[in-house]
Coordinates of C-alpha atoms in Angstrom, one line a residue:
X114 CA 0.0 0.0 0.0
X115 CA 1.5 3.3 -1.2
X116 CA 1.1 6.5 0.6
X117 CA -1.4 7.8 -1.0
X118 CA -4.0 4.7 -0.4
X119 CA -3.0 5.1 3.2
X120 CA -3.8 8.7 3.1
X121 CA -7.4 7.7 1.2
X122 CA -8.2 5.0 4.1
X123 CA -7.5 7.2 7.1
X124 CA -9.5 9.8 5.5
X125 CA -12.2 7.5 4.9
X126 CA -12.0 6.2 8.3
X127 CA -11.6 9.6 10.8
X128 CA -14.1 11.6 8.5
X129 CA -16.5 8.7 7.8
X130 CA -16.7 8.2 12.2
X131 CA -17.2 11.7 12.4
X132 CA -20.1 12.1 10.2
X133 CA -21.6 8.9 11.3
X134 CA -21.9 10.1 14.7
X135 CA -22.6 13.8 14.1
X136 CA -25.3 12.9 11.4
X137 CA -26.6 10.2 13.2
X138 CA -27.4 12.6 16.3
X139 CA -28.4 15.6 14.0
X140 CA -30.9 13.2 12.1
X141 CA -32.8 12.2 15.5
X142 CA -33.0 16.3 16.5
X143 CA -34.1 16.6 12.9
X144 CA -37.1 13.9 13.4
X145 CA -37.6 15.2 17.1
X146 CA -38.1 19.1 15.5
X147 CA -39.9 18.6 12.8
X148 CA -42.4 15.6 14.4
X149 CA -42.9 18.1 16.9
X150 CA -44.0 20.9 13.9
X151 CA -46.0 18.4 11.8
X152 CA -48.6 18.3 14.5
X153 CA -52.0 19.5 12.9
X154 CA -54.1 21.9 15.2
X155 CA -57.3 21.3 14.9
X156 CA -58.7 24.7 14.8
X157 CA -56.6 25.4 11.5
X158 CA -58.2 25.1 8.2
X159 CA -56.8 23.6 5.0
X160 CA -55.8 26.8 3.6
X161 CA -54.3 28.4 6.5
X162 CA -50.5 28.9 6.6
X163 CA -50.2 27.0 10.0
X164 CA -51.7 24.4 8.7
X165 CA -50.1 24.6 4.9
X166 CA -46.4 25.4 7.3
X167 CA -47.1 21.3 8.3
X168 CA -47.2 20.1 4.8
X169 CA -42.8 21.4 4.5
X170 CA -42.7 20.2 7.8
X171 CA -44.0 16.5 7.2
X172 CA -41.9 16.5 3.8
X173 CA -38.8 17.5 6.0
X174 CA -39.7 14.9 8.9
X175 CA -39.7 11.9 6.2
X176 CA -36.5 13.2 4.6
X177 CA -34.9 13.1 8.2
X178 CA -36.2 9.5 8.7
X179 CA -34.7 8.3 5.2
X180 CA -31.1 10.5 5.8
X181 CA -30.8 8.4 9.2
X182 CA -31.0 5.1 7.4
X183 CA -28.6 6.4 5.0
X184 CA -26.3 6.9 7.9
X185 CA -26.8 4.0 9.5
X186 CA -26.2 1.3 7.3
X187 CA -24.7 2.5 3.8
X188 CA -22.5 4.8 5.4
X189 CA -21.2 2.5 7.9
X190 CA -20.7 -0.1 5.1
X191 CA -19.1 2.5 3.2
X192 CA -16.6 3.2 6.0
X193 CA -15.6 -0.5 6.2
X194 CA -15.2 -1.2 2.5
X195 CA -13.1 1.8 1.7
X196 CA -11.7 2.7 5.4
X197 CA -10.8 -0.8 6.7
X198 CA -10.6 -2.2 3.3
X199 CA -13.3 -5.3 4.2
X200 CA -13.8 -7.6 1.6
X201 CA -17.1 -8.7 0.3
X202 CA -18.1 -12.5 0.4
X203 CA -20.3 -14.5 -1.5
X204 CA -21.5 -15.9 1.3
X205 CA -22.5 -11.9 2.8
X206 CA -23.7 -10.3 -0.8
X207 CA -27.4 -10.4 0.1
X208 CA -26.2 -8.2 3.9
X209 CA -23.5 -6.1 2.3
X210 CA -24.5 -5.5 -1.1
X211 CA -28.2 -5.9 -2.3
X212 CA -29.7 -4.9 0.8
X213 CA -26.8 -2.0 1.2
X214 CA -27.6 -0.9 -2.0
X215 CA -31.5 -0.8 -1.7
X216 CA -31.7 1.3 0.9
X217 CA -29.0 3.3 0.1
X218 CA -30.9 4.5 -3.2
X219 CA -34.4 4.2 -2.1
X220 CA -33.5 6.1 1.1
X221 CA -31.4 8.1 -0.9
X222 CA -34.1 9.1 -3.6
X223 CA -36.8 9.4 -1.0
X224 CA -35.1 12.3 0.7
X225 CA -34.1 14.0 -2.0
X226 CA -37.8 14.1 -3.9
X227 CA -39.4 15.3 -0.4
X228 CA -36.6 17.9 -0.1
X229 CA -38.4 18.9 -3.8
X230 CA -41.5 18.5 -2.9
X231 CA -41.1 21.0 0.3
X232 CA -39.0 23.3 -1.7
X233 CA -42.1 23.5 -4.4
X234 CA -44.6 23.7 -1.5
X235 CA -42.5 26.8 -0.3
X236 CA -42.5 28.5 -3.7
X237 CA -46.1 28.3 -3.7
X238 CA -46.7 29.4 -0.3
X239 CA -44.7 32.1 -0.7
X240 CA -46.1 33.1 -4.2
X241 CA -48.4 36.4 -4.2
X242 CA -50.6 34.9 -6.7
X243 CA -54.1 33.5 -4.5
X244 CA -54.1 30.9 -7.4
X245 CA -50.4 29.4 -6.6
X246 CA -51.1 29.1 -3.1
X247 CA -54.2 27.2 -3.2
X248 CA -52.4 24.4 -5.3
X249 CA -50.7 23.6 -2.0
X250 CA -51.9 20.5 -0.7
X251 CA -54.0 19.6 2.3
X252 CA -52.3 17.7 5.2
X253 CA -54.2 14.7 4.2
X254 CA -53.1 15.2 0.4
X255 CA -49.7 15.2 1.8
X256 CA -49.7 11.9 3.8
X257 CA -51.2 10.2 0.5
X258 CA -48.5 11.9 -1.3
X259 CA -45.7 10.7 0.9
X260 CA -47.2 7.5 1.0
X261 CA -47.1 7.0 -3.1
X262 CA -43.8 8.4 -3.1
X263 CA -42.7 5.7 -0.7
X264 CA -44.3 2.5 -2.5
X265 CA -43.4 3.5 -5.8
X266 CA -39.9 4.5 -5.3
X267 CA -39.5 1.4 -3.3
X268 CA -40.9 -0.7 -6.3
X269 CA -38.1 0.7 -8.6
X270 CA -35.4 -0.3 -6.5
X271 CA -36.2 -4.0 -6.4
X272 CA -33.8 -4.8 -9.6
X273 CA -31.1 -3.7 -7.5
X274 CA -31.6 -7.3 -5.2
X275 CA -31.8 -9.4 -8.5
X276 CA -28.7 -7.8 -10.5
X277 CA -26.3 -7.0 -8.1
X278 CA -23.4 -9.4 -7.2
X279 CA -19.8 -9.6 -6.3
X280 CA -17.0 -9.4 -8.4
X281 CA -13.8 -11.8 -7.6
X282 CA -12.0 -9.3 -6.1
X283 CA -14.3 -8.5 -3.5
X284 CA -16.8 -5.7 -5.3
X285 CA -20.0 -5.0 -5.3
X286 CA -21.1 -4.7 -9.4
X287 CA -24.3 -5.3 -11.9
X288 CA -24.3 -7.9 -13.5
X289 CA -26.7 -7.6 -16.3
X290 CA -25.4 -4.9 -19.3
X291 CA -28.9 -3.1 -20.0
X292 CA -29.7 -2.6 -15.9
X293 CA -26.2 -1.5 -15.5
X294 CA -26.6 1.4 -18.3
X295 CA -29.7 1.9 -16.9
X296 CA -28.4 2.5 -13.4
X297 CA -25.9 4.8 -14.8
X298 CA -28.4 7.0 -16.7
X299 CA -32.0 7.0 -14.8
X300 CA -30.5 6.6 -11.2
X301 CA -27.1 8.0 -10.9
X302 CA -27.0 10.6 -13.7
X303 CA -30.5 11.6 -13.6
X304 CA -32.4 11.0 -10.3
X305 CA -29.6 11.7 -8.6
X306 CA -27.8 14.3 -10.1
X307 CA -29.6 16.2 -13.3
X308 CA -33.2 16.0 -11.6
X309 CA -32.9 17.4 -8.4
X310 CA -30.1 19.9 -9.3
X311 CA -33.1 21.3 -12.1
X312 CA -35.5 21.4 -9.8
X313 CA -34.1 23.0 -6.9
X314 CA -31.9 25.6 -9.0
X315 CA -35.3 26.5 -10.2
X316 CA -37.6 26.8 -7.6
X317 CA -35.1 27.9 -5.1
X318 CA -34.2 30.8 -7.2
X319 CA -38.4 31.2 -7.6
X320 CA -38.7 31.0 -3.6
X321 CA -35.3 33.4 -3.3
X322 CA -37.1 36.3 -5.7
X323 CA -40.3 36.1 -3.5
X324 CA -38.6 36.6 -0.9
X325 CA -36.8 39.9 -1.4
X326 CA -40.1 41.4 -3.2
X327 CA -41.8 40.5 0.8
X328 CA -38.1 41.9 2.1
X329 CA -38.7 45.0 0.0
X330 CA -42.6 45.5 1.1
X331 CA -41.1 45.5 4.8
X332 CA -43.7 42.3 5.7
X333 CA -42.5 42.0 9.2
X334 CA -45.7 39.2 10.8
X335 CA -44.3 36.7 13.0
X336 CA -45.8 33.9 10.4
X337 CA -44.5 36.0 7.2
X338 CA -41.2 35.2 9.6
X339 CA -41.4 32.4 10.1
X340 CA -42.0 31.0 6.3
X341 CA -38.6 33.3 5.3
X342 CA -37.0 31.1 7.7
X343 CA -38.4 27.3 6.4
X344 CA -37.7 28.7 2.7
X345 CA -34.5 30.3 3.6
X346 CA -33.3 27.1 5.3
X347 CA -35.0 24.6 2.4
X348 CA -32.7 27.0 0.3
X349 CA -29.3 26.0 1.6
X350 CA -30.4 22.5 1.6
X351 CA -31.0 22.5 -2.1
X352 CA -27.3 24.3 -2.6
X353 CA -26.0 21.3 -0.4
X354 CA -27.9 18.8 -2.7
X355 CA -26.6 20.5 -5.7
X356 CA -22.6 20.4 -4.8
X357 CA -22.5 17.4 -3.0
X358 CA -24.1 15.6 -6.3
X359 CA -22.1 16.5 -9.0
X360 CA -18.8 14.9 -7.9
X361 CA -20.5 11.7 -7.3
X362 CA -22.6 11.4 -11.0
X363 CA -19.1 12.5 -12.7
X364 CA -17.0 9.7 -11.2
X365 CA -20.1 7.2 -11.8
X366 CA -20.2 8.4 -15.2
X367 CA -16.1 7.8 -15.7
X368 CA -16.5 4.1 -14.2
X369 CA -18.8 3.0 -16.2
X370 CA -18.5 5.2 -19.5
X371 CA -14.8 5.2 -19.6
X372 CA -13.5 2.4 -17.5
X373 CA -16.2 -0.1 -18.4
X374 CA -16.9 -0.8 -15.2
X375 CA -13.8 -1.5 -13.6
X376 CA -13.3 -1.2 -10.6
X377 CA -9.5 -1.3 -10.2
X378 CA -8.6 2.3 -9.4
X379 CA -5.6 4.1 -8.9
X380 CA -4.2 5.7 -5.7
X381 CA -5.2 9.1 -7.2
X382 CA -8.5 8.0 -8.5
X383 CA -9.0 5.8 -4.9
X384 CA -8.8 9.0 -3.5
X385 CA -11.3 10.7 -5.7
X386 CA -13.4 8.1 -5.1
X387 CA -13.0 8.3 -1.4
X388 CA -13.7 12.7 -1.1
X389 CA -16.7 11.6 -3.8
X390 CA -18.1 9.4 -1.3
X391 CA -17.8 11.8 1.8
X392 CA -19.5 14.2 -0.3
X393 CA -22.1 11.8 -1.0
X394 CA -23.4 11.4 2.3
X395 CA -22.8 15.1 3.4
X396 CA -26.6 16.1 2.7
X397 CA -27.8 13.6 4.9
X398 CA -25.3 14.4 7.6
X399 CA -25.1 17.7 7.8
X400 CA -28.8 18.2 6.7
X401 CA -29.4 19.2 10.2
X402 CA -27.2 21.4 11.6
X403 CA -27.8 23.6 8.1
X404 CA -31.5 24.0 10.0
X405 CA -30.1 24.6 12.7
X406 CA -27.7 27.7 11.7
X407 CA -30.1 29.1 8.9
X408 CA -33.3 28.9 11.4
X409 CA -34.2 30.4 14.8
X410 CA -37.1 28.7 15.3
X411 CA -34.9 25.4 15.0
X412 CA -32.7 26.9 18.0
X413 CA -35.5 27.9 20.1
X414 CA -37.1 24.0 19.3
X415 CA -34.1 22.1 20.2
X416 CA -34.0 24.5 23.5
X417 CA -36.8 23.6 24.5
X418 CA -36.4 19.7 23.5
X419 CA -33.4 19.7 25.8
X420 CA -35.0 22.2 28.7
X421 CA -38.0 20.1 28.6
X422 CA -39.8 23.3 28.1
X423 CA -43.7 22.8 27.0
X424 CA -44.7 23.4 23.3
X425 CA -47.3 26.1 24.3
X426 CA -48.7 26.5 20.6
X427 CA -50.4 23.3 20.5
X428 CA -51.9 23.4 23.8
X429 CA -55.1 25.7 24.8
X430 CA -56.0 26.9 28.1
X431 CA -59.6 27.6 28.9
X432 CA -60.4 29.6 32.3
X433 CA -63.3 28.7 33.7
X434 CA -64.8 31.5 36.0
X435 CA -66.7 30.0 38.7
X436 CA -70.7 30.6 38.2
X437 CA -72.7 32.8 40.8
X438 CA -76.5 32.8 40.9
X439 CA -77.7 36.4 40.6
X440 CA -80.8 36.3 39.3
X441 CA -84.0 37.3 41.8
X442 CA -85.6 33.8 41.7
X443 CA -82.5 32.4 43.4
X444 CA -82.7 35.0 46.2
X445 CA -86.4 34.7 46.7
X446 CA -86.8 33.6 50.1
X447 CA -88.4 29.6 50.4
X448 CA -92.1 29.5 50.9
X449 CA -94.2 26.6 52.4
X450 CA -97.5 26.6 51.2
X451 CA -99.1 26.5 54.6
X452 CA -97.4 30.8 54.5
X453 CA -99.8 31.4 51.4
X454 CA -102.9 30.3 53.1

């Protein structure tokens, strides 16, 4: 092993840890936050904002969900194939490979199409046209929504358990020509890179130019606030998508396109490879301390997570004043009827 292969598995090892356990612990503040903000009141209507603020927020609690399986499993594979250099078996390919693979890209794709989905919802929220806003769903519509996206996205990556195997040397590869080309173009190049780069370039800059118009109107309401600060944040999300992305779809692109597949690198390709990977996984990781540092309401949530200080905006408090008679028939002295005789 050569220098620089040493310097590529300690990098992969002391920066893989260190976003394991950072976005491991960021993803359950995320869930915790956002669980907390999906709550639906029940005196809100469908078109209210506090009630159209819960549609981002349930979009943004499922994303944290699929980030922390990313974490858990394909990144800590990741850190023992490239870090400790662990060889794959035959006898392991259904624990380290299919199964690594499937969630990686379903859990993978479901976060980033409900980051799009609450990046659109902002842009219409935030629209000044009445007809854009009312295309925002209802919190029902959303579940249904989520739901769909789940199954179907699920469904499509079932090939990945039938075509992927190992290679002698201890990789993980396709095995069938047309999936492979296929994996290259619909999920690497396009679902993961082309797609959501589009999208969110668009409607972020969409959601950016509606904001400075309310900036330049001085619309100071504490919910007007608030939404600056969910579309502000789902903004630097969508830049993070957008770097962390390309890297990964143009050394995906190289392997297959130009190396046919191989996967015999070299040290300074290994080590490509490896800052490609990190990359990879930093939306996930670092998903939530970009809330965190973009939002105040995020800070004054996880205070009060960790003070154990009562969410007062979902609870109501009825005083009940205490009921006197006053009228004259209750003061009207008690007759027998033997007085009225």
């Amino acid at each position: 092993m050569n220098q620089v292969d040493s310097v590529s598995h300690q990098l992969m090892i002391f920066a893989g840890i260190t976003m394991y356990v950072f976005g491991s612990i960021g993803n359950l503040l995320s869930i915790c936050v956002f669980a907390i903000w999906s709550r639906s009141k029940k005196n809100s209507n469908k078109y209210s904002r506090s009630h159209q603020a819960c549609n981002s927020s349930l979009y943004l609690l499922v994303s944290s969900i699929a980030n922390l399986l990313v974490i858990i499993y394909p990144l800590f594979t990741r850190i023992m194939l490239d870090g400790y250099n662990y060889q794959i078996t035959k006898e392991k390919i259904l624990i380290r490979c299919k199964l690594r693979y499937y969630i990686l890209h379903t859990c993978d794709l479901i976060s980033l199409t409900c980051i799009c989905l609450a990046t659109f919802d902002r842009y219409l929220i935030s629209s000044r046209e009445v007809r854009l806003r009312k295309l925002s769903t209802t919190r029902r519509r959303t579940k249904l929504i989520i739901l769909f996206l789940i199954v179907l996205l699920s469904l499509h990556s079932l090939p990945i358990l039938k075509y992927y195997t190992v290679t002698e040397e201890g990789f993980c590869t396709i095995v069938s020509v047309a999936y492979l080309y296929y994996y290259l173009y619909i999920f690497q190049i396009f679902l993961h890179g082309l797609l959501p780069i589009t999208f969110l370039s668009i409607f972020g800059i969409l959601t950016f130019k509606q904001l400075r118009i309310l900036n330049k109107r001085k619309v100071h309401s504490r919910t007007v606030n608030s939404e600056r600060q969910l579309s502000r944040m789902l903004l630097l999300i969508s830049l993070a998508i957008v770097l962390s992305s390309i890297p990964y779809c143009i050394e995906q692109s190289y392997l297959v396109l130009i190396k046919g597949n191989n996967r015999q690198l070299t040290s300074f390709f290994y080590l490509y490879h490896v800052a490609c990977s990190l990359l990879f996984y930093t939306n996930p990781v670092t998903s939530f301390y970009i809330y965190y540092i973009s939002t105040r309401n995020v800070r004054l949530q996880i205070r009060k997570i960790f003070c154990c200080e009562q969410n007062n905006q979902y609870f109501v408090i009825y005083k009940v004043k205490p009921i006197t008679p006053t009228s004259d028939i209750f003061r009207r002295p008690m007759f027998h009827r033997s007085d009225l005789l």
